[in-house]
mmCIF file of C-alpha atoms and ligand atoms in Angstrom:
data_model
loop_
_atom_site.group_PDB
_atom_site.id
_atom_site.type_symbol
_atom_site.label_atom_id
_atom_site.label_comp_id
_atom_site.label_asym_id
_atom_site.label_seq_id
_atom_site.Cartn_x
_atom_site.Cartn_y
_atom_site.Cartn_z
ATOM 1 C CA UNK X 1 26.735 -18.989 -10.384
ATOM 2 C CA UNK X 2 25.557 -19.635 -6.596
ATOM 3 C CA UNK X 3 28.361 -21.851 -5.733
ATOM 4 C CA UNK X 4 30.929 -20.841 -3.389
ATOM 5 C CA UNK X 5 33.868 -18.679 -4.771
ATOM 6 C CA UNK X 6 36.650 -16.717 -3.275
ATOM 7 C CA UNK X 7 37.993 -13.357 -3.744
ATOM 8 C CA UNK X 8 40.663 -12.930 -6.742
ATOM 9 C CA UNK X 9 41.665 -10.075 -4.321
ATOM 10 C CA UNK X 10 42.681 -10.915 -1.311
ATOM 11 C CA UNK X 11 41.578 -14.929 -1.166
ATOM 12 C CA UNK X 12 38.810 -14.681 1.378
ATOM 13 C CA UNK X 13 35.712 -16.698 0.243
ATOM 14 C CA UNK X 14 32.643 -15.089 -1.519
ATOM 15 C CA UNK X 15 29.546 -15.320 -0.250
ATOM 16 C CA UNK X 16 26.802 -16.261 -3.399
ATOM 17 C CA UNK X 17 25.143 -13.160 -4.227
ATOM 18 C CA UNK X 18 28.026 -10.633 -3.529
ATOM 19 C CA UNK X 19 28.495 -8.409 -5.648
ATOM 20 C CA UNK X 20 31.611 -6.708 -3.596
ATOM 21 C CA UNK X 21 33.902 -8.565 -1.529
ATOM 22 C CA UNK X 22 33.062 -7.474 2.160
ATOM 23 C CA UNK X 23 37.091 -7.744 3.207
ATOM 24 C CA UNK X 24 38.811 -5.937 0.442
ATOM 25 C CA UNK X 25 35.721 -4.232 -1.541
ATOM 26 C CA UNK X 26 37.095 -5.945 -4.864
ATOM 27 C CA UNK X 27 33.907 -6.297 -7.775
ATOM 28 C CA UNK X 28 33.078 -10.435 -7.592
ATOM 29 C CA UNK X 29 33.934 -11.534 -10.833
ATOM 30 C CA UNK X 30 31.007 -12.706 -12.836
ATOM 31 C CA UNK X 31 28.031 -11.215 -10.352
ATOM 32 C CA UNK X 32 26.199 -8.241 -12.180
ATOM 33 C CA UNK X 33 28.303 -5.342 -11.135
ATOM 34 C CA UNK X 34 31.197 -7.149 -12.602
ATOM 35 C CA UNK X 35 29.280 -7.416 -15.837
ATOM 36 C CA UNK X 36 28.552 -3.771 -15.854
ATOM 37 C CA UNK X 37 32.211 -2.367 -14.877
ATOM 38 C CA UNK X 38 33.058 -4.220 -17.884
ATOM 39 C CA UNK X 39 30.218 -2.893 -20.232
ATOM 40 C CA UNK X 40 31.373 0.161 -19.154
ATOM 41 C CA UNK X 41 35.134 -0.329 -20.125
ATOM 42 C CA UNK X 42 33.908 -1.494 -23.337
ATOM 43 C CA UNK X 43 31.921 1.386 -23.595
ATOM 44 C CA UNK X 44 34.658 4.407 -22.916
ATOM 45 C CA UNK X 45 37.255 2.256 -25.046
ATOM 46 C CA UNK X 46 34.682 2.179 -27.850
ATOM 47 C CA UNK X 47 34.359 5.877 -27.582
ATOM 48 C CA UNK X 48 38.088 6.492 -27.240
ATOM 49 C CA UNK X 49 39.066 4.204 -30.568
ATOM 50 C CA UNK X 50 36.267 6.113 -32.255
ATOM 51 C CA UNK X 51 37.662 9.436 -31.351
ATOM 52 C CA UNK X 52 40.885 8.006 -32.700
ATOM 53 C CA UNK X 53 39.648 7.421 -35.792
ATOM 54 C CA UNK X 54 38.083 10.688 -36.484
ATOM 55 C CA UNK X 55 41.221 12.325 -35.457
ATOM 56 C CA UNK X 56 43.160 10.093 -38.516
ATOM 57 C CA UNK X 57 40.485 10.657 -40.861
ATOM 58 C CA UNK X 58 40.351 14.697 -40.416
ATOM 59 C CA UNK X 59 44.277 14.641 -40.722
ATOM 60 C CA UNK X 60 44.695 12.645 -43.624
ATOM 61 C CA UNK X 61 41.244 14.516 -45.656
ATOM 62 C CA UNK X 62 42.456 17.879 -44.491
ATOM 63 C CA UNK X 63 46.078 17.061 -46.134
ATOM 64 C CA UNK X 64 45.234 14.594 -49.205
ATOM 65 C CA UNK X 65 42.140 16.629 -50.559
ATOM 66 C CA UNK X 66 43.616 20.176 -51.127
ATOM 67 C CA UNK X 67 47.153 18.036 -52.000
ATOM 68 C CA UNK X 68 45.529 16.653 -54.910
ATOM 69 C CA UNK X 69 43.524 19.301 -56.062
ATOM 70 C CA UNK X 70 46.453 21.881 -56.078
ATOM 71 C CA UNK X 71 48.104 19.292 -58.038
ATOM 72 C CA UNK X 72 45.562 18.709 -60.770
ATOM 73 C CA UNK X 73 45.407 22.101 -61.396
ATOM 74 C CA UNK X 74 49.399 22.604 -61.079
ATOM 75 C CA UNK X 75 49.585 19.769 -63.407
ATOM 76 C CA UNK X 76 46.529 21.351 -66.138
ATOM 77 C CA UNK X 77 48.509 24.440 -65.621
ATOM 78 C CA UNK X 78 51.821 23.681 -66.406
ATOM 79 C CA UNK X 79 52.535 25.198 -69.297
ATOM 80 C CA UNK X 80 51.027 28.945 -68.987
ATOM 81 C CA UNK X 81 52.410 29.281 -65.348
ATOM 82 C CA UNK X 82 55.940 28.343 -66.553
ATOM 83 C CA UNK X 83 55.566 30.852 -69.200
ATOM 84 C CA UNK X 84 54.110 33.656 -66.344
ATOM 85 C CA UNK X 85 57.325 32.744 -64.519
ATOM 86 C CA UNK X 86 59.447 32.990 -67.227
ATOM 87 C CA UNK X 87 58.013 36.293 -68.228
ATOM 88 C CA UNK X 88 58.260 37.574 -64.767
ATOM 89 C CA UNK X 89 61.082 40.133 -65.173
ATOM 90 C CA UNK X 90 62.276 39.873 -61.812
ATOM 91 C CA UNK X 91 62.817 35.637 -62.554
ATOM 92 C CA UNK X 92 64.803 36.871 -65.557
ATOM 93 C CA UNK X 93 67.162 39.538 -63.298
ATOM 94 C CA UNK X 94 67.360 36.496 -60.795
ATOM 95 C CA UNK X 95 68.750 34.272 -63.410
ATOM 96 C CA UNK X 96 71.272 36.543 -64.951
ATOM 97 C CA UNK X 97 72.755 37.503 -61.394
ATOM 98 C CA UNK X 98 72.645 33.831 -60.717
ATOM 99 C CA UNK X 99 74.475 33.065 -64.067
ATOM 100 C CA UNK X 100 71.695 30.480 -64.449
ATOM 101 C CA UNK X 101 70.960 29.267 -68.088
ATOM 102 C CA UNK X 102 67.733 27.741 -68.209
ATOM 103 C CA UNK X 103 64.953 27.316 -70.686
ATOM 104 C CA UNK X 104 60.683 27.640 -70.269
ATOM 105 C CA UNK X 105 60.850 23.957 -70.550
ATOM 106 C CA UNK X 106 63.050 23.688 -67.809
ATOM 107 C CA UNK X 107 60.331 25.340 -65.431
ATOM 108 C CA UNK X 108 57.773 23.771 -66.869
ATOM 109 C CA UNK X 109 59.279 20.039 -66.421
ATOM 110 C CA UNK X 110 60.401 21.067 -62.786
ATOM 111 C CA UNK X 111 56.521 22.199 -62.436
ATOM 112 C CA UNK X 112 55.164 19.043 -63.902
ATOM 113 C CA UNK X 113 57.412 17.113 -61.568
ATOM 114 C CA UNK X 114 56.571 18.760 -58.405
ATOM 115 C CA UNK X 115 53.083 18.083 -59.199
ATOM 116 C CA UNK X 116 53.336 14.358 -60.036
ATOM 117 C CA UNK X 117 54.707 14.069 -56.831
ATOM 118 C CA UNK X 118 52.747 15.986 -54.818
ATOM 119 C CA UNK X 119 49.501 13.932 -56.983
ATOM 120 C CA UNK X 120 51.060 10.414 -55.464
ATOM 121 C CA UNK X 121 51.057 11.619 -52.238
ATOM 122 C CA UNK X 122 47.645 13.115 -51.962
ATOM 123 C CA UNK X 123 46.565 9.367 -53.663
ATOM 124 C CA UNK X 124 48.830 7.575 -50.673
ATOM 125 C CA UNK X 125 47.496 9.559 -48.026
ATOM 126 C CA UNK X 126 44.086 8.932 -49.713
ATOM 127 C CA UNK X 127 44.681 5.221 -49.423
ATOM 128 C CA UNK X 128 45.560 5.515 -46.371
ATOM 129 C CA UNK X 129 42.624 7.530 -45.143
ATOM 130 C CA UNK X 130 39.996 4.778 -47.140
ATOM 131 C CA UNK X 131 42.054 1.864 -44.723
ATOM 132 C CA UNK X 132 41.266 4.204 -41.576
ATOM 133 C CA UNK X 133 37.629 4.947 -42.757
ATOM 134 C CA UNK X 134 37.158 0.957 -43.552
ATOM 135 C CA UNK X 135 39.207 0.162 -40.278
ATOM 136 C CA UNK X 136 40.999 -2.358 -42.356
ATOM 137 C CA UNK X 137 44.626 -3.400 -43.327
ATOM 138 C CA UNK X 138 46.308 -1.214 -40.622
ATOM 139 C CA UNK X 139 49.540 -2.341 -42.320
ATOM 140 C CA UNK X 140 48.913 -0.703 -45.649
ATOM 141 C CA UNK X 141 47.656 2.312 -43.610
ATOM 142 C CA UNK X 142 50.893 2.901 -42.204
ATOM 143 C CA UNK X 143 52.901 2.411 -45.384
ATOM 144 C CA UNK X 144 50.741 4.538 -47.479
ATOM 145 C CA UNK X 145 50.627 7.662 -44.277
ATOM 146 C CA UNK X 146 54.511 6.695 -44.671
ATOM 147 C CA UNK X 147 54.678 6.856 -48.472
ATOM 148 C CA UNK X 148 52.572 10.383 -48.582
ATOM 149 C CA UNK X 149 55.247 11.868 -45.974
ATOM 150 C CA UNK X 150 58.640 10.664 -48.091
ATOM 151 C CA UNK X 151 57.018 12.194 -50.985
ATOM 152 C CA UNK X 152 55.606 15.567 -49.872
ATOM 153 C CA UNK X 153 59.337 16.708 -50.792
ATOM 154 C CA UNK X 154 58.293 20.239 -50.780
ATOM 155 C CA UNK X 155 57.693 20.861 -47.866
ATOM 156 C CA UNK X 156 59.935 20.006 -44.168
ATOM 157 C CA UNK X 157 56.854 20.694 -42.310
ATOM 158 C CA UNK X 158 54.280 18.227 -44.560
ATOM 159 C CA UNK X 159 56.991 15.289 -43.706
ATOM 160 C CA UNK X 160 56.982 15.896 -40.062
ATOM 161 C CA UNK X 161 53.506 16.498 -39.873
ATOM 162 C CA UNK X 162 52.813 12.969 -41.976
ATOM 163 C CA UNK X 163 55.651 11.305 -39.779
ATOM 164 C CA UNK X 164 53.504 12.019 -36.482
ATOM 165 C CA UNK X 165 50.275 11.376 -38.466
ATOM 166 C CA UNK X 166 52.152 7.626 -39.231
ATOM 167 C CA UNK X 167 53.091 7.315 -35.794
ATOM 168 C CA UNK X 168 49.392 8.019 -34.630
ATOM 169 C CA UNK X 169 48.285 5.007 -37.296
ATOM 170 C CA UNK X 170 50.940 2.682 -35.874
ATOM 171 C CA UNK X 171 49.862 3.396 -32.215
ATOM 172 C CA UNK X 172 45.749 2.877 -33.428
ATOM 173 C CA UNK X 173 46.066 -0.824 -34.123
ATOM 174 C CA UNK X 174 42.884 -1.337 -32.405
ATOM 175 C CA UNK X 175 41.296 1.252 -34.380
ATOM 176 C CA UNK X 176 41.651 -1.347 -37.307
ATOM 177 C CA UNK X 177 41.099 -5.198 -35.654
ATOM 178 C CA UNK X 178 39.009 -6.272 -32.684
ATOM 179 C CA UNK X 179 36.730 -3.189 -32.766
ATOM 180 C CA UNK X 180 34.299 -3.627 -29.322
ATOM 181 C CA UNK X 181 31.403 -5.303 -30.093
ATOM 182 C CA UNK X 182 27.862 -3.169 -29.103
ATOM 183 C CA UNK X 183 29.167 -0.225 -30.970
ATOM 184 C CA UNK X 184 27.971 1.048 -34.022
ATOM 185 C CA UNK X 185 29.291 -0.784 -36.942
ATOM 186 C CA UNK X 186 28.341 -0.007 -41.119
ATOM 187 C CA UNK X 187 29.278 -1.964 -43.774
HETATM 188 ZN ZN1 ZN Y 201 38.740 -9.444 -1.126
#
């Protein structure tokens, strides 16, 4: 490392054991402040992709969990809250005014739908949150955040919301590969 170098700055030659070039002020490349500047870097973007992650991983829980869980019990439920509706004299006055024929069944197969779907998405943005957690396949990450917006249906506000959470996932790459060595790793 002693031999004679220049400056990648400005070109004027290095004297061995500089750890600044004394023209321009530029870090020597390859002395020991070089070496720290860029355990440093690694440092801060370790912290920043970690951050990152956290941020995708409270999105995705704080959506999929109560998602799925309204949707079991929607699902379990079917069958007595279509029959609450459809005993709900005001529902009946709506219909008539409405001229709208429609059966218990009818509400309770609209129900059961609206839960099924609301159960896939909660699962896709489940999958999606295990590939975030796991920092593997990125690409499936993005198509399941994807999939879990198209089919939160219900709700304008759940598919913009999972739009920008897909957009975040695309944008992370590096959350997924090439994670800095020296940080914390399980598995
Ligand atoms: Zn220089």
């Amino acid at each position: 490392m002693d031999e004679s170098k220049f400056c990648t700055g400005c070109g004027k030659p290095i004297e061995p054991g500089m750890q600044f070039c004394p023209q321009c002020g530029m870090v020597v490349s390859g002395s020991a402040a070089d070496e720290q500047f860029k355990e440093n870097e690694k440092e801060i973007r370790g912290i920043l992709i970690q951050s990152r992650r956290n941020w995708l991983i409270f999105f995705l829980a704080i959506y999929a969990i109560p998602v799925i869980i309204a949707a079991i019990i929607a699902l379990v439920d079917a069958s007595s809250s279509a029959n609450a509706i459809w005993e709900n004299d005001s529902f009946q006055k709506w219909l008539s005014e409405h001229h709208i024929s429609m059966t218990v069944n009818d509400i309770q197969n609209y129900i059961t739908g609206a839960a099924t779907m609301a159960l896939l998405s909660g699962i896709c943005a489940c999958v999606s949150l295990v590939c975030v957690y796991l920092r593997k396949k990125w690409i499936v990450a993005v198509i399941a955040c994807f999939a879990a917006a198209i089919l939160c249906v219900w709700s304008i506000f759940g598919i913009i919301i999972g739009f920008l959470v897909g957009w975040m996932i695309i944008t992370s790459k590096d959350v997924f590969d090439d994670w800095p060595e020296g940080t914390e790793t399980e598995e």
